[in-house]
Amino acid sequence: MSGTPTGFTAPSTFATLARRADARLRAVLPNRATMATLGRSPRKDLLAGLTVAIVALPLALGFGVASGAGAEAGLATAVVAGALAAFFGGSNLQVSGPTGAMTVVLVPIVHRYGTAGVLTVGLLAGVLLVAAALGGAGRFMAYVPAPVVEGFTLGIAGVIGLQQVPAALGVKASGADNVMAAARDALAGFAHDPHPAALALSAGVAAVMLIGARLRPGIPFSLIAVVAATLATSLADLDVATIGHLPAGLPAPSLGFLNLGDIPHLATAALAVAALAALESLMSATAADAMSVSERHDSDRELFGQGIANLVAPLFGGVAATGAIARTAVNVRSGAASRLAALVHAAVLAVVVFAAAPLVAGIPLAALAGVLIATAIRMVEVASLRALARSGRGEAAILALTAAATLAFDLVTAVIVGLLVAGALALRQVARSAALTRVPLHEGLPPADHHAEEQALLAEHIVAYRIDGPVFFAGAHRFLLELAETTDVKAVILRLSGVSAIDATGALVLGDAITKLERRGILVLVSGAREDHLKTLDALGVLDALHTRHRVFAATPDAIGYARRHLTGTQPAATKTTEAGRP
């Protein structure tokens, strides 16, 4: 029998797909080599993990409160997501948890859908991140331009700072959708009914963190400042709002928050959260690589780890998490050698959740606002912003527009605006790189091939143009229409060997220029076109007439020889016949 029975095709295909899926899953799951790194330097990892936990505690509380889900949600996220992302992630040094950027996205979701909506969004985002990891999407994050990232970070810093204004002033938030409007309302409320104690606490905590970080960067001034503010509030019996009661321990895992009917309405928000989690986590992992000597993260495995973390954290009341750049930097600088440090950080925070909840309950909200204001200020890398601004007006415009869109709209809109502007400027730059250059004939034909008088005649009546760079929609009209205006010559040779790319629009504009030249009685010859470019040109019929008359040449000297014979009337009979048939 010849051939294979049809019935065996489907099982074979399914088996192949199953093998590929299994291989892909194994590629993103922790392996023996990953686990072996846990014992690399346990003492260093224990000390680093403890240090990171001390830094992370006030941030987890602050971001939990700022998101609207509560301090307990911030702690649950830091513990559950921090442990799972460390175990399953693709970086040995990454520390994950609630972050300011994610808080900015979650606040409007809380306002519109409540805590249940935020937990659902985190769950959906986890599914999307796992799918992205299995699909190998990690490599695409490298294509986000630096000015978009910097503008995004600058805008997030501004949003985080403005979000803390009501708590820092001791004023109830107005609930306005835009952070600038909410901050303005808070200032008006403070002017009407001032709360100097809250302002003093927030300003004091922020000042201690910022000044202390300059003088002694290795000391966790955020925790020191929060402890001092809590003691001052208790001893002086200050009339300021505090975190309040926290449950001792994590809640039992539950899907009670999930309402399947809300999923279509939350899909867009989940996509935004997943995109932000991917972007921020991979940026943080890249920063960790840069700060270490030999570490290199696996982008797809990191996305998988973040996906698992975001899938599970909502079950325990945690909000969406990402890799945290600030905590990751502390981890690396504290001497972490493996992911054991991030696991220790999560374990220490778990001890706080189970054993120290009553102590945490007395922390004033104004103190946490001061922590986040200082964090927002420290997010702004002035040197990096200056360098980008000096690198060109285009980069400065991308940065400024992305930051402004972050403040005025939302993070998804900001990233879209930044990418669109960056793409438009990149196209403009590429289009400008295309050029039409008039070149002397002797570049294609040695002078010895004809007498000086004939060479002068040819130079007077034949012109050769070399087209360099891409011929596509963004720039083709600019120089090809200039080509069509060529006058006072009898023959034009188009040298296409320098064309790097050509699209349908560029090909059609080139054809239009050739047609206009021929209508004025000018002989047009083409030389040096690459095989792949010829396919595009032929598919659109741009060179059909020239092919018919044998006026498309592989090399420029052949085209010049044809033009010389045409002008002197010495071309071969076959060529004359072709010319005679010209319409």
XYZ file of C-alpha atoms in Angstrom:
583
model
C 0.000 0.000 0.000
C 1.238 3.473 -0.816
C 0.545 6.397 1.435
C -0.583 6.587 5.040
C -4.178 5.869 6.109
C -6.115 9.022 6.853
C -7.167 7.738 10.263
C -3.570 7.874 11.518
C -3.022 11.541 10.630
C -5.010 13.142 13.420
C -3.510 11.081 16.273
C -0.056 11.769 14.886
C -0.782 15.505 14.774
C -2.181 15.482 18.294
C 0.837 13.574 19.530
C 3.163 16.131 17.972
C 1.233 19.014 19.508
C 1.222 17.273 22.876
C 4.989 16.785 22.724
C 5.505 20.452 21.856
C 3.197 21.590 24.651
C 4.985 19.319 27.116
C 8.377 20.648 26.011
C 7.156 24.231 26.315
C 5.796 23.624 29.802
C 9.025 21.964 30.908
C 10.943 24.974 29.568
C 9.164 27.378 31.940
C 8.948 25.159 35.026
C 11.740 25.183 37.645
C 14.398 22.574 36.919
C 17.174 20.907 38.895
C 19.694 23.568 37.944
C 17.378 26.262 39.296
C 16.820 24.441 42.567
C 20.548 23.765 42.941
C 21.208 27.511 43.194
C 19.239 27.677 46.483
C 22.178 26.234 48.376
C 24.739 28.504 46.762
C 25.173 30.869 49.713
C 22.397 30.448 52.306
C 23.851 32.851 54.873
C 23.995 35.726 52.408
C 20.486 34.940 51.201
C 19.085 34.875 54.751
C 20.563 38.283 55.552
C 19.464 39.756 52.210
C 15.948 38.356 52.610
C 15.609 39.845 56.081
C 16.818 43.235 54.822
C 14.379 43.222 51.917
C 11.509 42.243 54.227
C 12.225 45.238 56.475
C 12.140 47.542 53.438
C 9.104 45.815 51.933
C 6.854 45.886 55.015
C 5.893 49.575 54.910
C 5.664 49.477 51.108
C 3.346 46.458 51.151
C 1.113 48.166 53.707
C 1.200 51.476 51.850
C 0.469 50.073 48.412
C -2.306 47.908 49.834
C -3.978 50.948 51.365
C -3.338 53.074 48.262
C -4.920 50.475 45.972
C -8.156 50.664 47.961
C -8.098 46.957 48.836
C -6.631 47.537 52.313
C -3.350 46.946 54.130
C -4.148 43.236 54.578
C -4.353 42.858 50.785
C -0.899 44.400 50.428
C 0.591 42.012 52.969
C -1.150 38.994 51.439
C 0.221 39.964 48.035
C 3.756 40.365 49.351
C 3.649 36.980 51.090
C 1.850 34.777 48.547
C 2.894 36.408 45.267
C 6.380 37.098 46.615
C 6.953 33.416 47.423
C 5.405 31.972 44.251
C 7.101 34.431 41.866
C 10.444 33.706 43.557
C 9.995 29.929 43.195
C 8.582 29.797 39.651
C 10.137 32.972 38.192
C 13.006 33.302 35.764
C 15.302 35.500 37.843
C 17.394 34.364 40.803
C 17.393 37.875 42.268
C 13.913 39.248 41.568
C 11.641 40.275 44.487
C 7.926 40.579 43.704
C 4.952 42.122 45.451
C 2.555 45.079 45.251
C 4.042 48.070 43.433
C 3.182 51.698 42.835
C 2.676 51.224 39.110
C 0.157 48.450 39.698
C -1.594 50.510 42.375
C -2.235 53.228 39.807
C -4.074 50.713 37.614
C -6.005 49.102 40.454
C -7.464 52.251 42.056
C -10.080 52.934 39.323
C -10.998 49.224 39.272
C -11.686 49.318 43.021
C -13.819 52.431 42.609
C -15.884 50.860 39.851
C -16.079 47.159 40.750
C -15.004 46.947 44.388
C -12.492 44.565 45.938
C -14.050 41.560 44.194
C -13.377 43.201 40.839
C -9.703 43.736 41.706
C -9.277 40.110 42.741
C -10.964 38.928 39.529
C -8.709 41.149 37.433
C -5.637 39.719 39.175
C -6.812 36.174 38.481
C -7.473 36.912 34.799
C -4.129 38.683 34.477
C -2.442 35.575 35.878
C -4.075 33.436 33.193
C -2.910 35.865 30.495
C 0.650 35.918 31.834
C 0.863 32.119 31.900
C -0.446 32.014 28.323
C 2.098 34.657 27.277
C 4.906 32.648 28.853
C 3.863 29.433 27.122
C 3.596 31.381 23.857
C 7.158 32.702 24.184
C 6.131 36.369 24.463
C 8.953 37.319 26.815
C 11.271 38.365 24.012
C 8.862 41.033 22.722
C 9.209 43.193 25.832
C 12.681 44.164 24.639
C 11.085 46.267 21.886
C 9.614 48.911 24.225
C 11.683 52.092 23.617
C 13.620 53.564 26.540
C 11.887 57.004 26.342
C 8.491 55.261 26.722
C 9.729 53.379 29.793
C 11.239 56.505 31.352
C 8.169 58.620 30.602
C 5.968 55.854 31.960
C 8.028 55.715 35.175
C 7.983 59.498 35.538
C 4.218 59.591 35.071
C 3.702 56.768 37.568
C 5.830 58.606 40.128
C 3.637 61.672 39.662
C 0.436 59.637 40.006
C 1.666 57.864 43.163
C 2.649 61.170 44.752
C -0.666 62.835 43.883
C -2.620 59.817 45.154
C -1.088 60.281 48.610
C -2.051 63.944 48.990
C -5.392 63.275 50.770
C -3.862 60.870 53.309
C -0.817 63.095 53.787
C -3.092 66.032 54.614
C -5.453 63.986 56.761
C -8.364 64.666 54.422
C -10.888 62.149 53.124
C -10.372 61.427 49.424
C -12.989 63.034 47.176
C -13.256 59.983 44.895
C -12.453 61.973 41.724
C -11.297 59.738 38.851
C -8.329 61.934 37.925
C -5.513 62.088 40.470
C -4.847 65.773 39.804
C -8.480 66.612 40.521
C -8.407 64.468 43.676
C -5.253 66.231 44.902
C -6.821 69.639 44.196
C -9.931 68.680 46.165
C -7.759 67.483 49.055
C -5.873 70.791 49.148
C -9.185 72.665 49.213
C -10.431 70.432 52.044
C -7.232 70.946 54.023
C -7.485 74.729 53.615
C -11.034 74.594 54.960
C -10.275 72.196 57.836
C -6.510 71.775 58.389
C -4.976 68.701 60.079
C -1.414 69.754 60.958
C -0.601 66.481 62.770
C -1.159 64.374 59.619
C 0.869 66.808 57.502
C 3.714 66.795 60.033
C 3.809 62.978 60.134
C 3.803 62.528 56.356
C 6.360 65.279 55.774
C 8.581 63.964 58.562
C 8.556 60.383 57.273
C 9.285 61.504 53.705
C 12.114 63.793 54.865
C 13.723 61.072 56.994
C 13.623 58.615 54.081
C 15.008 61.021 51.494
C 17.737 62.532 53.669
C 18.641 59.192 55.245
C 18.959 57.503 51.842
C 21.537 60.122 50.842
C 23.562 59.857 54.022
C 23.337 56.126 54.778
C 21.771 54.204 51.897
C 22.174 50.827 53.611
C 19.894 51.642 56.569
C 16.120 50.943 56.211
C 14.961 54.460 57.071
C 11.432 53.739 55.828
C 10.833 51.272 58.667
C 12.574 53.500 61.204
C 10.470 56.494 60.163
C 7.201 54.515 60.285
C 8.013 53.100 63.739
C 8.878 56.594 64.997
C 5.657 58.044 63.553
C 3.602 55.233 65.125
C 5.192 55.801 68.548
C 4.678 59.556 68.286
C 1.021 59.045 67.388
C 0.488 56.712 70.348
C 2.426 58.704 72.948
C 1.047 62.116 71.956
C -2.433 60.697 71.307
C -2.563 62.421 67.927
C -5.913 62.605 66.174
C -4.930 60.896 62.915
C -6.328 57.915 61.022
C -4.508 54.590 61.431
C -4.558 51.292 59.544
C -6.877 49.742 62.104
C -7.604 46.097 62.795
C -5.821 43.507 60.697
C -6.692 39.809 60.687
C -4.005 37.635 62.257
C -3.043 35.405 59.363
C -4.079 34.857 55.784
C -7.656 33.964 54.901
C -8.455 30.477 53.644
C -8.152 30.271 49.833
C -11.469 30.987 48.157
C -12.999 31.803 44.791
C -16.017 33.435 46.407
C -15.111 36.781 44.847
C -15.416 35.435 41.295
C -18.523 36.454 39.359
C -18.436 34.980 35.860
C -20.828 37.657 34.596
C -18.270 40.392 35.364
C -15.459 38.792 33.353
C -16.368 40.413 29.976
C -16.435 43.850 31.644
C -13.085 43.263 33.370
C -11.258 41.722 30.387
C -9.745 45.022 29.215
C -8.547 45.890 32.715
C -7.057 42.389 33.065
C -5.172 42.837 29.794
C -3.781 46.157 31.050
C -2.729 44.599 34.362
C -1.078 41.651 32.604
C 0.795 43.954 30.215
C 1.981 46.147 33.085
C 3.006 43.136 35.182
C 4.995 41.737 32.258
C 6.664 45.033 31.430
C 7.556 46.004 34.997
C 8.706 42.496 35.968
C 10.989 42.102 32.945
C 12.369 45.619 33.437
C 13.129 44.773 37.060
C 14.729 41.436 36.129
C 16.880 43.200 33.525
C 17.959 45.755 36.121
C 18.902 42.900 38.481
C 21.043 41.337 35.739
C 22.799 44.653 35.197
C 23.568 45.013 38.924
C 24.940 41.476 39.239
C 28.039 39.914 37.740
C 26.877 36.739 36.041
C 23.080 36.451 36.465
C 20.827 36.346 33.391
C 17.080 35.962 33.708
C 14.780 33.844 31.533
C 12.031 36.148 30.251
C 9.425 33.469 29.531
C 10.012 31.735 32.853
C 9.702 35.090 34.618
C 6.343 35.696 32.947
C 5.259 32.204 34.010
C 6.253 32.879 37.607
C 4.386 36.182 37.662
C 1.383 34.434 36.112
C 1.298 31.734 38.811
C 1.720 34.400 41.509
C -1.188 36.441 40.172
C -3.346 33.348 39.752
C -2.954 32.301 43.380
C -2.657 35.606 45.276
C -6.323 36.629 44.723
C -7.436 33.382 46.371
C -5.898 34.711 49.598
C -7.188 38.261 49.153
C -4.062 39.595 47.443
C -4.029 42.124 44.598
C -2.068 41.947 41.343
C 1.707 41.805 41.802
C 4.792 42.451 39.699
C 8.531 42.355 40.046
C 9.475 45.334 42.248
C 12.487 47.296 41.041
C 13.213 49.005 44.388
C 13.029 45.797 46.446
C 14.978 43.850 43.822
C 17.739 46.470 43.936
C 17.901 46.220 47.742
C 18.080 42.431 47.414
C 21.025 42.548 45.004
C 22.900 45.197 46.983
C 22.392 43.202 50.180
C 24.361 40.319 48.693
C 21.626 37.920 47.582
C 23.017 34.916 45.706
C 19.847 33.030 44.771
C 16.043 33.082 44.875
C 16.258 31.858 48.475
C 16.571 35.519 49.517
C 13.184 36.401 47.988
C 11.643 33.325 49.641
C 13.045 34.442 53.008
C 11.585 37.918 52.436
C 8.139 36.376 51.922
C 8.550 34.143 55.000
C 9.487 37.090 57.244
C 6.449 39.038 56.053
C 4.316 35.948 56.755
C 5.565 36.008 60.348
C 4.492 39.647 60.562
C 1.039 38.748 59.237
C 0.557 35.913 61.736
C 2.308 37.316 64.818
C 2.513 41.116 64.639
C -0.849 42.228 63.218
C -1.821 44.204 66.383
C 1.399 46.248 66.163
C 0.861 47.015 62.482
C -2.727 48.167 63.149
C -1.517 51.315 64.923
C 0.499 52.700 61.996
C -0.916 56.105 60.912
C -2.047 56.376 57.282
C -0.239 59.701 56.990
C 3.062 57.922 57.740
C 2.435 55.418 54.941
C 1.573 58.330 52.655
C 4.974 59.824 53.499
C 6.652 56.505 52.617
C 4.969 56.425 49.216
C 5.652 60.111 48.489
C 9.353 59.527 49.192
C 9.252 56.369 47.061
C 7.697 58.326 44.194
C 10.390 60.994 44.421
C 13.133 58.368 44.410
C 11.613 56.732 41.330
C 12.572 59.778 39.269
C 16.066 59.269 37.838
C 17.055 62.845 37.041
C 20.320 61.888 35.333
C 18.554 59.422 33.051
C 15.864 61.969 32.164
C 18.487 64.589 31.336
C 20.429 62.157 29.166
C 17.336 61.241 27.155
C 16.277 64.878 26.816
C 19.723 65.761 25.467
C 19.807 62.821 23.050
C 17.265 64.447 20.744
C 13.987 66.294 20.516
C 12.180 63.130 19.426
C 13.186 61.199 22.544
C 12.281 64.167 24.747
C 8.861 64.429 23.069
C 8.145 60.706 23.576
C 9.135 60.935 27.230
C 7.061 64.051 27.893
C 3.962 62.789 26.060
C 4.050 59.410 27.820
C 4.398 61.069 31.239
C 1.621 63.570 30.480
C -0.722 60.830 29.228
C -0.053 58.834 32.403
C -1.122 61.798 34.525
C -4.062 62.860 32.386
C -5.517 59.482 31.366
C -4.367 56.016 32.428
C -1.361 53.751 32.063
C -2.669 51.793 29.085
C -3.390 54.993 27.167
C 0.022 56.332 28.155
C 1.871 53.297 26.817
C -0.174 53.310 23.605
C 0.523 57.040 23.111
C 4.227 56.533 23.788
C 4.530 53.577 21.412
C 2.596 55.344 18.650
C 4.729 58.486 18.900
C 7.916 56.415 19.100
C 6.821 54.387 16.075
C 5.963 57.507 14.080
C 9.315 59.133 14.883
C 11.165 55.917 14.070
C 9.393 55.711 10.696
C 10.253 59.330 10.043
C 13.902 58.659 10.847
C 13.992 55.589 8.623
C 12.257 57.473 5.819
C 14.822 60.259 6.057
C 17.602 57.713 5.661
C 16.380 56.984 2.121
C 18.157 59.069 -0.488
C 18.246 59.693 -4.222
C 21.780 60.502 -5.375
C 22.916 61.484 -8.848
C 26.091 59.545 -9.594
C 28.657 59.935 -12.404
C 28.506 57.401 -15.182
C 32.089 56.253 -14.715
C 30.993 54.558 -11.475
C 29.290 52.001 -13.644
C 31.360 52.008 -16.856
C 35.146 52.450 -17.103
C 36.153 55.553 -19.168
C 38.392 53.397 -21.341
C 35.313 51.865 -22.932
C 34.659 54.923 -25.064
C 36.363 58.095 -26.338
C 36.440 61.350 -24.368
C 34.065 63.047 -26.842
C 31.567 60.237 -26.548
C 31.924 60.237 -22.761
C 31.091 63.946 -22.665
C 28.078 63.314 -24.909
C 26.869 60.533 -22.659
C 27.369 62.630 -19.507
C 25.314 65.386 -21.116
C 22.368 63.174 -22.104
C 22.429 60.249 -19.662
C 21.949 60.580 -15.892
C 22.289 57.787 -13.355
C 20.547 57.882 -9.966
C 21.347 55.594 -7.064
C 18.495 54.972 -4.622
C 19.707 54.108 -1.108
C 17.738 52.960 1.918
C 14.100 51.884 2.243
C 11.528 52.737 -0.414
C 8.276 52.499 1.497
C 5.108 54.406 2.312
C 6.663 56.784 4.840
C 9.209 58.360 2.511
C 8.899 57.199 -1.082
C 6.960 60.248 -2.311
C 9.587 62.637 -1.028
C 12.406 61.675 -3.409
C 10.700 59.657 -6.142
C 8.518 62.603 -7.147
C 11.717 64.640 -7.253
C 13.052 62.004 -9.649
C 10.014 62.465 -11.901
C 10.957 66.134 -12.366
C 14.278 65.276 -14.033
C 14.711 67.351 -17.221
C 17.189 68.003 -20.068
C 18.291 64.365 -20.391
C 17.508 61.581 -22.849
C 18.069 58.574 -20.589
C 17.739 57.883 -16.841
C 19.366 54.862 -15.203
C 17.904 53.857 -11.825
C 20.406 51.912 -9.738
C 18.442 49.905 -7.143
C 21.271 47.869 -5.604
C 21.320 50.177 -2.554
C 17.612 49.742 -1.763
C 17.299 48.002 1.620
C 13.530 47.421 1.545
C 10.572 48.208 -0.664
C 6.849 47.953 0.045
C 3.783 48.164 -2.196
C 3.401 51.933 -1.772
C 7.051 52.590 -2.566
C 6.895 50.287 -5.582
C 3.796 52.042 -6.960
C 5.343 55.484 -6.462
C 8.475 54.277 -8.251
C 6.287 53.029 -11.109
C 4.537 56.400 -11.233
C 7.883 58.200 -11.525
C 8.988 55.855 -14.335
C 5.720 56.430 -16.231
C 6.046 60.221 -15.960
C 9.617 60.106 -17.280
C 8.655 57.898 -20.218
C 5.723 60.150 -21.142
C 8.252 62.933 -21.636
C 10.222 60.731 -24.050
C 13.002 59.838 -21.596
C 14.496 56.369 -21.799
C 14.302 54.666 -18.351
C 16.549 51.748 -17.447
C 16.709 49.832 -14.136
C 19.775 48.013 -12.799
C 20.879 46.075 -9.741
C 17.480 45.265 -8.226
C 17.615 42.442 -5.678
C 15.639 39.274 -6.358
C 13.217 39.796 -3.442
C 12.602 43.406 -4.490
C 11.969 42.330 -8.065
C 9.230 40.014 -6.781
C 7.440 42.965 -5.198
C 7.889 45.141 -8.265
C 6.769 42.401 -10.648
C 3.779 41.448 -8.512
C 2.498 45.007 -8.879
C 3.383 45.219 -12.580
C 5.725 48.165 -12.025
C 8.424 46.894 -14.384
C 6.260 44.981 -16.866
C 6.823 47.455 -19.710
C 10.568 47.651 -19.011
C 10.877 43.847 -18.926
C 9.097 43.645 -22.294
C 11.627 46.035 -23.826
C 14.605 44.346 -22.072
C 15.396 47.449 -20.036
C 15.935 45.761 -16.637
C 19.572 44.816 -16.043
C 21.467 42.919 -13.372
C 24.457 45.306 -13.541
C 24.794 49.026 -14.164
C 27.506 48.751 -16.899
C 25.027 46.770 -19.026
C 22.432 49.513 -18.589
C 24.962 52.192 -19.545
C 26.000 50.212 -22.612
C 22.345 49.923 -23.649
C 21.843 53.681 -23.193
C 24.946 54.445 -25.258
C 23.818 52.235 -28.107
C 20.363 53.781 -27.933
C 21.725 57.341 -28.198
C 24.243 56.548 -30.947
C 21.836 54.307 -32.864
C 24.155 51.286 -32.720
C 22.014 48.921 -30.659
C 21.473 45.376 -31.959
C 18.613 44.636 -34.308
C 16.629 42.724 -31.712
C 16.797 45.682 -29.375
C 15.776 48.092 -32.185
C 12.748 45.937 -32.894
C 11.790 46.082 -29.241
C 12.223 49.849 -29.220
C 10.134 50.176 -32.333
C 7.305 48.413 -30.625
C 7.288 50.910 -27.794
C 3.865 52.528 -27.340
